[in-house]
């Protein structure tokens, strides 16, 4: 069975294929879908930018507050944060296609390399090791399903609530509109569209849906990558413990020991391109474990290379809207509909930020080992190999955002603290 057609990766496959970012798509389909996605994005980005540069309110604010950067900055954030969010998303897409001279690869090529390794692992590992891979992939799939459902609900509620209020204005009119402002600051330069609230809302819903499909596709793929790395670390840990236990229990039986090592020889052959094997049979088990450990660390580096730039845009994509959303919530005090809309969006940003940091924490936790290397039953040459592994393990494997932000719960808490600080500052100025 093709692992990418299984429940573990089918969501990523379909969503990224829809956006033209699945590495196994034909070049023709990839270019076609990517152009359609960028065209759809431009249909809302260009009108937003057009409104930004032609806004009389903006010109008046700048002219009347010239020299007061704080006032202008707050005005831009509060009035045009949706435009900034759209630009951030555009940059996130652009980072996927960005060619890095150092590696002579773009992000899709790196992701394809990781996918090939995952496919190879599911074909290579058997029995208990394969069960571990399926266990962690299943866990990732459950979390990805919850994340997908919630993000669609959050974005759907955020985008569709203005439509609900607009329909209520038509069906049950009041003295004043339930929509205090236009759902989006946008200027099509076509009067029929600019004054059509229904068209603006539906247009926004379509674009938001395409955006969330792209985001979910990539983020669930990154999450699955991280859990696959954790599974590999668990396999390494189990092999270390099994090899030590087997060495202790079979040391008095040469026949059992030969059978034990002969079985491992078959597996070592699969890794012959990664490590030159020792000729002594009693070292084969530890050598195998060391080989898998090296390959696992190399795999983490590959995942880090593929996702580092993308993670940087993702963290930036989550931080600024989170601060502004909290401020918008306060400004909407008294308007239950708007408060519900912004609270749903704010919680979605927190979930999004936590979802990005959690896999990095899991990888860091799984990259530590508790090895009983000091036992007398372990030969000295085996201890040296184990010491090399522990030396590498002193630097825990991790995922970063642009090499400047280490993904993990500690930094998640720091980001939340900074966001709340910005939110407090903005609130105090008003």
CSV table of C-alpha atoms in Angstrom, one decimal:
chain,number,residue,atom,x,y,z
A,1,UNK,CA,0.0,0.0,0.0
A,2,UNK,CA,1.2,3.5,-0.9
A,3,UNK,CA,1.7,5.2,2.5
A,4,UNK,CA,0.8,8.6,1.0
A,5,UNK,CA,-2.6,7.2,0.1
A,6,UNK,CA,-3.2,6.0,3.6
A,7,UNK,CA,-5.1,8.0,6.2
A,8,UNK,CA,-1.8,9.3,7.6
A,9,UNK,CA,-1.0,11.4,4.6
A,10,UNK,CA,-4.0,11.5,2.3
A,11,UNK,CA,-5.1,14.9,3.8
A,12,UNK,CA,-1.8,16.5,3.0
A,13,UNK,CA,-1.8,14.9,-0.4
A,14,UNK,CA,-5.1,16.3,-1.4
A,15,UNK,CA,-4.8,19.7,0.2
A,16,UNK,CA,-1.3,20.4,-1.2
A,17,UNK,CA,-2.3,19.0,-4.6
A,18,UNK,CA,-5.2,21.4,-4.6
A,19,UNK,CA,-2.7,24.3,-4.1
A,20,UNK,CA,-0.1,22.9,-6.5
A,21,UNK,CA,2.4,22.1,-3.7
A,22,UNK,CA,2.5,18.3,-3.5
A,23,UNK,CA,6.0,17.2,-4.6
A,24,UNK,CA,4.6,14.1,-6.5
A,25,UNK,CA,2.3,16.2,-8.7
A,26,UNK,CA,3.1,16.5,-12.4
A,27,UNK,CA,4.8,19.7,-13.2
A,28,UNK,CA,1.9,20.8,-15.4
A,29,UNK,CA,-0.7,20.3,-12.7
A,30,UNK,CA,1.6,21.9,-10.1
A,31,UNK,CA,2.1,25.1,-12.2
A,32,UNK,CA,-1.6,25.2,-13.1
A,33,UNK,CA,-2.9,24.9,-9.5
A,34,UNK,CA,-0.2,27.3,-8.2
A,35,UNK,CA,-1.2,30.0,-10.8
A,36,UNK,CA,-4.8,29.6,-9.9
A,37,UNK,CA,-4.0,30.0,-6.2
A,38,UNK,CA,-1.9,33.1,-6.7
A,39,UNK,CA,-4.6,34.6,-9.0
A,40,UNK,CA,-7.2,33.9,-6.3
A,41,UNK,CA,-5.0,35.6,-3.7
A,42,UNK,CA,-4.4,38.6,-5.9
A,43,UNK,CA,-8.1,39.2,-6.4
A,44,UNK,CA,-8.3,40.2,-2.7
A,45,UNK,CA,-4.8,41.4,-2.1
A,46,UNK,CA,-4.8,44.0,-4.9
A,47,UNK,CA,-8.1,45.6,-3.9
A,48,UNK,CA,-6.9,45.7,-0.3
A,49,UNK,CA,-3.6,47.4,-1.3
A,50,UNK,CA,-5.7,49.7,-3.6
A,51,UNK,CA,-7.8,50.7,-0.6
A,52,UNK,CA,-4.7,51.2,1.5
A,53,UNK,CA,-3.1,53.7,-0.9
A,54,UNK,CA,-6.3,55.5,-1.8
A,55,UNK,CA,-7.8,55.9,1.6
A,56,UNK,CA,-8.6,59.5,2.5
A,57,UNK,CA,-8.7,58.5,6.2
A,58,UNK,CA,-5.1,57.2,6.0
A,59,UNK,CA,-3.9,60.4,4.3
A,60,UNK,CA,-5.7,62.5,6.9
A,61,UNK,CA,-4.2,60.5,9.7
A,62,UNK,CA,-0.7,60.8,8.4
A,63,UNK,CA,-0.9,64.5,7.6
A,64,UNK,CA,-2.6,65.4,11.0
A,65,UNK,CA,-0.2,63.2,13.0
A,66,UNK,CA,3.0,63.8,11.1
A,67,UNK,CA,5.9,63.0,13.4
A,68,UNK,CA,3.7,60.9,15.7
A,69,UNK,CA,4.8,57.4,14.7
A,70,UNK,CA,2.9,55.7,17.5
A,71,UNK,CA,-0.5,57.1,16.3
A,72,UNK,CA,0.2,56.2,12.6
A,73,UNK,CA,1.5,52.8,13.6
A,74,UNK,CA,-1.6,52.0,15.7
A,75,UNK,CA,-3.9,53.3,12.9
A,76,UNK,CA,-2.2,51.0,10.3
A,77,UNK,CA,-2.4,47.9,12.6
A,78,UNK,CA,-6.0,48.4,13.5
A,79,UNK,CA,-7.3,49.3,10.1
A,80,UNK,CA,-5.2,47.3,7.8
A,81,UNK,CA,-4.1,44.2,9.7
A,82,UNK,CA,-6.1,42.0,7.4
A,83,UNK,CA,-4.0,43.4,4.5
A,84,UNK,CA,-0.8,42.6,6.4
A,85,UNK,CA,-2.1,39.1,7.1
A,86,UNK,CA,-2.7,38.6,3.4
A,87,UNK,CA,0.8,39.8,2.6
A,88,UNK,CA,2.3,37.4,5.3
A,89,UNK,CA,0.5,34.5,3.7
A,90,UNK,CA,1.7,35.5,0.2
A,91,UNK,CA,5.3,35.6,1.6
A,92,UNK,CA,4.7,32.1,3.2
A,93,UNK,CA,3.8,30.8,-0.3
A,94,UNK,CA,6.7,32.5,-1.8
A,95,UNK,CA,9.1,30.9,0.7
A,96,UNK,CA,8.0,27.5,-0.6
A,97,UNK,CA,9.3,28.3,-4.0
A,98,UNK,CA,12.4,30.1,-2.8
A,99,UNK,CA,15.6,28.6,-4.2
A,100,UNK,CA,18.4,28.3,-1.6
A,101,UNK,CA,21.8,28.5,-3.3
A,102,UNK,CA,23.5,26.7,-0.4
A,103,UNK,CA,21.5,23.5,-1.0
A,104,UNK,CA,20.6,24.1,-4.7
A,105,UNK,CA,17.1,22.9,-3.7
A,106,UNK,CA,13.8,24.5,-3.1
A,107,UNK,CA,11.5,23.6,-0.3
A,108,UNK,CA,9.4,21.2,-2.3
A,109,UNK,CA,12.6,19.3,-3.2
A,110,UNK,CA,13.5,19.0,0.5
A,111,UNK,CA,10.0,17.9,1.4
A,112,UNK,CA,10.1,15.3,-1.3
A,113,UNK,CA,13.4,14.0,0.1
A,114,UNK,CA,11.8,13.7,3.6
A,115,UNK,CA,8.8,11.9,2.1
A,116,UNK,CA,11.0,9.4,0.3
A,117,UNK,CA,12.7,8.6,3.6
A,118,UNK,CA,9.4,8.1,5.3
A,119,UNK,CA,8.2,5.8,2.5
A,120,UNK,CA,11.5,3.9,2.7
A,121,UNK,CA,11.1,3.5,6.5
A,122,UNK,CA,7.6,2.0,6.2
A,123,UNK,CA,9.0,-0.5,3.7
A,124,UNK,CA,12.2,-1.3,5.6
A,125,UNK,CA,11.0,-1.8,9.2
A,126,UNK,CA,9.1,-4.9,10.3
A,127,UNK,CA,7.3,-6.3,13.3
A,128,UNK,CA,7.6,-4.1,16.4
A,129,UNK,CA,9.5,-1.3,14.7
A,130,UNK,CA,6.7,-1.0,12.1
A,131,UNK,CA,4.1,-1.0,14.8
A,132,UNK,CA,5.9,2.0,16.4
A,133,UNK,CA,5.8,3.8,13.1
A,134,UNK,CA,2.1,3.2,12.7
A,135,UNK,CA,1.4,4.1,16.3
A,136,UNK,CA,3.0,7.5,16.1
A,137,UNK,CA,1.6,8.1,12.6
A,138,UNK,CA,-1.8,7.3,14.0
A,139,UNK,CA,-1.4,9.7,16.9
A,140,UNK,CA,-0.3,12.4,14.5
A,141,UNK,CA,-3.3,11.7,12.3
A,142,UNK,CA,-5.8,12.1,15.2
A,143,UNK,CA,-4.3,15.4,16.3
A,144,UNK,CA,-4.2,16.6,12.7
A,145,UNK,CA,-7.9,15.7,12.3
A,146,UNK,CA,-8.8,17.7,15.4
A,147,UNK,CA,-6.7,20.6,14.2
A,148,UNK,CA,-8.3,20.5,10.7
A,149,UNK,CA,-11.8,20.4,12.0
A,150,UNK,CA,-11.2,23.3,14.5
A,151,UNK,CA,-9.4,25.5,11.9
A,152,UNK,CA,-12.2,25.1,9.4
A,153,UNK,CA,-14.7,25.9,12.2
A,154,UNK,CA,-12.8,28.9,13.3
A,155,UNK,CA,-12.2,30.3,9.8
A,156,UNK,CA,-15.8,29.5,8.8
A,157,UNK,CA,-17.2,31.2,11.9
A,158,UNK,CA,-15.0,34.2,11.4
A,159,UNK,CA,-15.8,34.6,7.7
A,160,UNK,CA,-19.5,33.6,7.8
A,161,UNK,CA,-20.6,35.6,10.8
A,162,UNK,CA,-20.7,38.9,8.8
A,163,UNK,CA,-22.9,37.1,6.2
A,164,UNK,CA,-25.3,36.0,9.0
A,165,UNK,CA,-25.5,39.6,10.3
A,166,UNK,CA,-26.1,40.9,6.8
A,167,UNK,CA,-28.9,38.4,6.2
A,168,UNK,CA,-30.5,39.4,9.5
A,169,UNK,CA,-30.3,43.0,8.5
A,170,UNK,CA,-32.3,42.1,5.4
A,171,UNK,CA,-34.8,39.8,7.1
A,172,UNK,CA,-35.2,41.6,10.4
A,173,UNK,CA,-34.0,45.2,9.8
A,174,UNK,CA,-33.2,47.6,12.6
A,175,UNK,CA,-32.6,51.3,12.8
A,176,UNK,CA,-28.9,50.7,12.4
A,177,UNK,CA,-27.0,47.9,10.7
A,178,UNK,CA,-25.7,45.0,12.7
A,179,UNK,CA,-22.5,45.3,10.7
A,180,UNK,CA,-20.7,48.4,12.1
A,181,UNK,CA,-18.2,48.6,9.2
A,182,UNK,CA,-17.6,46.8,5.9
A,183,UNK,CA,-16.4,43.2,6.5
A,184,UNK,CA,-13.2,44.0,4.7
A,185,UNK,CA,-11.5,47.3,3.8
A,186,UNK,CA,-11.4,46.7,0.1
A,187,UNK,CA,-11.6,48.8,-3.1
A,188,UNK,CA,-12.4,47.0,-6.4
A,189,UNK,CA,-12.7,50.3,-8.3
A,190,UNK,CA,-16.1,48.9,-9.5
A,191,UNK,CA,-18.9,50.6,-7.7
A,192,UNK,CA,-21.3,47.7,-8.0
A,193,UNK,CA,-18.8,45.4,-6.2
A,194,UNK,CA,-17.6,48.1,-3.6
A,195,UNK,CA,-21.1,48.6,-2.3
A,196,UNK,CA,-22.2,45.0,-2.5
A,197,UNK,CA,-21.7,43.6,1.0
A,198,UNK,CA,-22.8,40.1,0.0
A,199,UNK,CA,-20.2,39.9,-2.8
A,200,UNK,CA,-17.4,41.1,-0.5
A,201,UNK,CA,-18.3,38.5,2.1
A,202,UNK,CA,-18.6,35.6,-0.3
A,203,UNK,CA,-15.3,36.7,-2.0
A,204,UNK,CA,-13.6,36.7,1.4
A,205,UNK,CA,-15.0,33.3,2.3
A,206,UNK,CA,-13.7,31.7,-0.9
A,207,UNK,CA,-10.2,33.2,-0.5
A,208,UNK,CA,-10.1,32.3,3.2
A,209,UNK,CA,-11.0,28.7,2.4
A,210,UNK,CA,-8.2,28.5,-0.1
A,211,UNK,CA,-5.8,30.0,2.4
A,212,UNK,CA,-6.8,27.6,5.2
A,213,UNK,CA,-6.5,24.6,2.8
A,214,UNK,CA,-2.9,25.6,2.1
A,215,UNK,CA,-2.1,26.2,5.7
A,216,UNK,CA,-3.6,23.0,6.9
A,217,UNK,CA,-2.0,21.0,4.2
A,218,UNK,CA,1.5,22.2,5.1
A,219,UNK,CA,1.1,22.2,8.8
A,220,UNK,CA,-0.4,18.7,9.1
A,221,UNK,CA,2.5,17.5,6.9
A,222,UNK,CA,5.1,19.2,9.2
A,223,UNK,CA,3.3,17.7,12.2
A,224,UNK,CA,3.4,14.2,10.7
A,225,UNK,CA,7.1,14.6,9.9
A,226,UNK,CA,7.8,15.5,13.5
A,227,UNK,CA,6.0,12.5,14.8
A,228,UNK,CA,7.8,10.2,12.4
A,229,UNK,CA,11.1,11.5,13.8
A,230,UNK,CA,9.8,10.7,17.3
A,231,UNK,CA,9.0,7.2,16.2
A,232,UNK,CA,12.5,6.7,14.9
A,233,UNK,CA,14.0,7.9,18.2
A,234,UNK,CA,11.8,5.4,20.0
A,235,UNK,CA,13.0,2.6,17.7
A,236,UNK,CA,16.6,3.6,18.4
A,237,UNK,CA,15.9,3.6,22.2
A,238,UNK,CA,14.3,0.2,22.1
A,239,UNK,CA,17.1,-1.3,20.1
A,240,UNK,CA,19.6,0.1,22.6
A,241,UNK,CA,17.8,-1.5,25.5
A,242,UNK,CA,17.1,-4.7,23.6
A,243,UNK,CA,20.7,-5.1,22.6
A,244,UNK,CA,22.0,-4.5,26.2
A,245,UNK,CA,19.4,-7.0,27.6
A,246,UNK,CA,20.1,-9.5,24.9
A,247,UNK,CA,23.8,-9.2,25.6
A,248,UNK,CA,23.3,-9.9,29.3
A,249,UNK,CA,20.9,-12.8,28.9
A,250,UNK,CA,22.8,-14.6,26.2
A,251,UNK,CA,26.4,-14.1,27.3
A,252,UNK,CA,26.7,-17.7,28.5
A,253,UNK,CA,25.2,-19.3,25.3
A,254,UNK,CA,27.3,-19.1,22.2
A,255,UNK,CA,24.6,-20.7,20.0
A,256,UNK,CA,21.9,-18.2,21.1
A,257,UNK,CA,24.4,-15.4,20.7
A,258,UNK,CA,25.3,-16.4,17.1
A,259,UNK,CA,21.6,-16.6,16.2
A,260,UNK,CA,21.0,-13.2,17.7
A,261,UNK,CA,23.9,-11.6,15.8
A,262,UNK,CA,23.0,-13.5,12.5
A,263,UNK,CA,19.5,-11.9,12.5
A,264,UNK,CA,21.0,-8.5,12.9
A,265,UNK,CA,23.4,-9.0,10.0
A,266,UNK,CA,20.5,-9.0,7.6
A,267,UNK,CA,19.3,-5.7,8.9
A,268,UNK,CA,22.8,-4.2,8.9
A,269,UNK,CA,23.1,-4.9,5.2
A,270,UNK,CA,20.3,-2.5,4.6
A,271,UNK,CA,22.4,0.2,6.2
A,272,UNK,CA,25.7,-0.7,4.5
A,273,UNK,CA,25.8,2.7,2.6
A,274,UNK,CA,25.5,4.5,5.9
A,275,UNK,CA,28.1,2.8,8.0
A,276,UNK,CA,31.1,0.4,7.5
A,277,UNK,CA,30.4,-2.5,9.7
A,278,UNK,CA,32.7,-4.1,12.2
A,279,UNK,CA,33.8,-7.6,11.6
A,280,UNK,CA,33.4,-8.7,15.2
A,281,UNK,CA,30.0,-10.3,15.7
A,282,UNK,CA,29.6,-9.1,19.3
A,283,UNK,CA,29.6,-5.5,18.0
A,284,UNK,CA,27.0,-5.9,15.3
A,285,UNK,CA,24.0,-5.1,17.5
A,286,UNK,CA,25.4,-1.9,18.9
A,287,UNK,CA,26.8,-0.9,15.4
A,288,UNK,CA,23.3,-1.3,14.0
A,289,UNK,CA,21.8,0.9,16.7
A,290,UNK,CA,24.5,3.5,16.1
A,291,UNK,CA,23.8,3.4,12.4
A,292,UNK,CA,20.0,3.9,12.9
A,293,UNK,CA,20.8,6.7,15.4
A,294,UNK,CA,23.0,8.5,12.8
A,295,UNK,CA,20.4,8.1,10.1
A,296,UNK,CA,17.7,9.4,12.5
A,297,UNK,CA,19.8,12.5,13.4
A,298,UNK,CA,20.4,13.0,9.7
A,299,UNK,CA,16.7,12.8,9.0
A,300,UNK,CA,16.0,15.4,11.7
A,301,UNK,CA,18.5,17.7,9.9
A,302,UNK,CA,16.7,17.1,6.6
A,303,UNK,CA,13.3,18.0,8.2
A,304,UNK,CA,14.9,21.1,9.8
A,305,UNK,CA,16.3,22.2,6.4
A,306,UNK,CA,13.0,21.7,4.7
A,307,UNK,CA,10.8,23.5,7.3
A,308,UNK,CA,13.0,26.2,8.9
A,309,UNK,CA,12.1,29.1,6.6
A,310,UNK,CA,8.5,28.0,6.5
A,311,UNK,CA,8.3,27.9,10.3
A,312,UNK,CA,9.7,31.4,10.5
A,313,UNK,CA,6.8,32.8,8.4
A,314,UNK,CA,4.4,30.6,10.3
A,315,UNK,CA,5.5,32.1,13.7
A,316,UNK,CA,5.3,35.6,12.3
A,317,UNK,CA,1.9,34.8,10.7
A,318,UNK,CA,0.6,33.9,14.2
A,319,UNK,CA,2.2,36.5,16.5
A,320,UNK,CA,1.0,39.8,15.0
A,321,UNK,CA,-2.6,38.8,14.4
A,322,UNK,CA,-2.8,37.4,17.9
A,323,UNK,CA,-2.0,40.8,19.4
A,324,UNK,CA,-4.3,42.7,17.1
A,325,UNK,CA,-7.1,40.2,17.5
A,326,UNK,CA,-7.1,40.7,21.3
A,327,UNK,CA,-7.3,44.5,20.8
A,328,UNK,CA,-10.1,44.1,18.3
A,329,UNK,CA,-12.0,42.1,20.9
A,330,UNK,CA,-11.8,45.0,23.3
A,331,UNK,CA,-12.9,47.5,20.7
A,332,UNK,CA,-15.9,45.3,19.9
A,333,UNK,CA,-17.2,45.4,23.5
A,334,UNK,CA,-20.9,45.6,23.5
A,335,UNK,CA,-21.2,44.0,20.1
A,336,UNK,CA,-21.8,40.3,20.9
A,337,UNK,CA,-21.5,39.1,17.3
A,338,UNK,CA,-18.1,40.8,16.7
A,339,UNK,CA,-16.8,39.7,20.1
A,340,UNK,CA,-17.7,36.1,19.4
A,341,UNK,CA,-16.1,36.4,16.0
A,342,UNK,CA,-12.8,37.8,17.3
A,343,UNK,CA,-12.6,35.5,20.3
A,344,UNK,CA,-13.0,32.5,17.9
A,345,UNK,CA,-10.2,33.9,15.7
A,346,UNK,CA,-8.0,34.6,18.7
A,347,UNK,CA,-8.3,31.1,20.1
A,348,UNK,CA,-7.6,29.8,16.7
A,349,UNK,CA,-4.3,31.7,16.6
A,350,UNK,CA,-3.3,30.3,20.0
A,351,UNK,CA,-4.1,26.8,18.8
A,352,UNK,CA,-2.2,27.5,15.6
A,353,UNK,CA,0.9,28.7,17.5
A,354,UNK,CA,0.8,25.8,20.0
A,355,UNK,CA,0.4,23.3,17.1
A,356,UNK,CA,3.6,24.6,15.6
A,357,UNK,CA,5.6,24.5,18.8
A,358,UNK,CA,4.4,21.1,20.1
A,359,UNK,CA,6.2,18.9,17.5
A,360,UNK,CA,9.5,20.7,18.2
A,361,UNK,CA,9.1,19.9,21.9
A,362,UNK,CA,8.3,16.3,21.2
A,363,UNK,CA,11.5,15.9,19.1
A,364,UNK,CA,13.6,17.5,21.8
A,365,UNK,CA,12.1,15.1,24.4
A,366,UNK,CA,12.6,12.0,22.3
A,367,UNK,CA,16.2,12.9,21.4
A,368,UNK,CA,17.4,12.3,25.0
A,369,UNK,CA,18.5,8.8,26.0
A,370,UNK,CA,18.9,6.9,29.3
A,371,UNK,CA,21.6,4.3,28.3
A,372,UNK,CA,23.0,1.9,30.9
A,373,UNK,CA,26.4,2.0,29.2
A,374,UNK,CA,28.3,1.4,32.5
A,375,UNK,CA,27.2,-2.3,32.9
A,376,UNK,CA,30.0,-4.7,33.1
A,377,UNK,CA,28.4,-7.1,30.6
A,378,UNK,CA,28.8,-4.6,27.8
A,379,UNK,CA,32.2,-5.0,25.9
A,380,UNK,CA,34.5,-2.0,26.0
A,381,UNK,CA,34.2,-1.5,22.2
A,382,UNK,CA,30.5,-1.4,22.5
A,383,UNK,CA,30.8,1.2,25.3
A,384,UNK,CA,32.8,3.4,23.0
A,385,UNK,CA,30.1,3.3,20.3
A,386,UNK,CA,27.5,4.1,22.9
A,387,UNK,CA,29.6,7.0,24.2
A,388,UNK,CA,29.7,8.4,20.7
A,389,UNK,CA,25.9,8.3,20.6
A,390,UNK,CA,25.6,10.0,24.0
A,391,UNK,CA,28.2,12.6,22.9
A,392,UNK,CA,25.9,13.4,19.9
A,393,UNK,CA,22.9,13.4,22.2
A,394,UNK,CA,24.3,16.2,24.3
A,395,UNK,CA,23.1,18.5,21.6
A,396,UNK,CA,19.4,17.7,21.5
A,397,UNK,CA,17.7,17.6,18.0
A,398,UNK,CA,15.3,20.4,17.5
A,399,UNK,CA,13.3,22.3,14.8
A,400,UNK,CA,13.8,26.0,14.4
A,401,UNK,CA,12.1,28.9,12.7
A,402,UNK,CA,14.7,30.5,10.5
A,403,UNK,CA,17.5,29.3,12.8
A,404,UNK,CA,16.6,32.0,15.3
A,405,UNK,CA,13.6,30.5,17.1
A,406,UNK,CA,13.6,27.0,18.6
A,407,UNK,CA,10.2,25.4,18.4
A,408,UNK,CA,9.1,24.2,21.9
A,409,UNK,CA,6.8,24.9,24.8
A,410,UNK,CA,9.2,27.2,26.5
A,411,UNK,CA,9.3,29.6,23.5
A,412,UNK,CA,5.6,29.2,23.0
A,413,UNK,CA,5.1,30.6,26.5
A,414,UNK,CA,7.6,33.4,25.7
A,415,UNK,CA,5.7,34.3,22.5
A,416,UNK,CA,2.4,34.3,24.3
A,417,UNK,CA,3.9,36.6,27.0
A,418,UNK,CA,5.3,39.0,24.3
A,419,UNK,CA,2.0,39.1,22.5
A,420,UNK,CA,0.1,39.8,25.7
A,421,UNK,CA,2.6,42.6,26.5
A,422,UNK,CA,2.0,44.2,23.1
A,423,UNK,CA,-1.7,43.8,23.6
A,424,UNK,CA,-1.4,45.6,27.0
A,425,UNK,CA,0.6,48.4,25.5
A,426,UNK,CA,-2.0,48.9,22.7
A,427,UNK,CA,-4.8,48.8,25.2
A,428,UNK,CA,-3.2,51.4,27.5
A,429,UNK,CA,-2.7,53.9,24.6
A,430,UNK,CA,-6.4,54.0,23.8
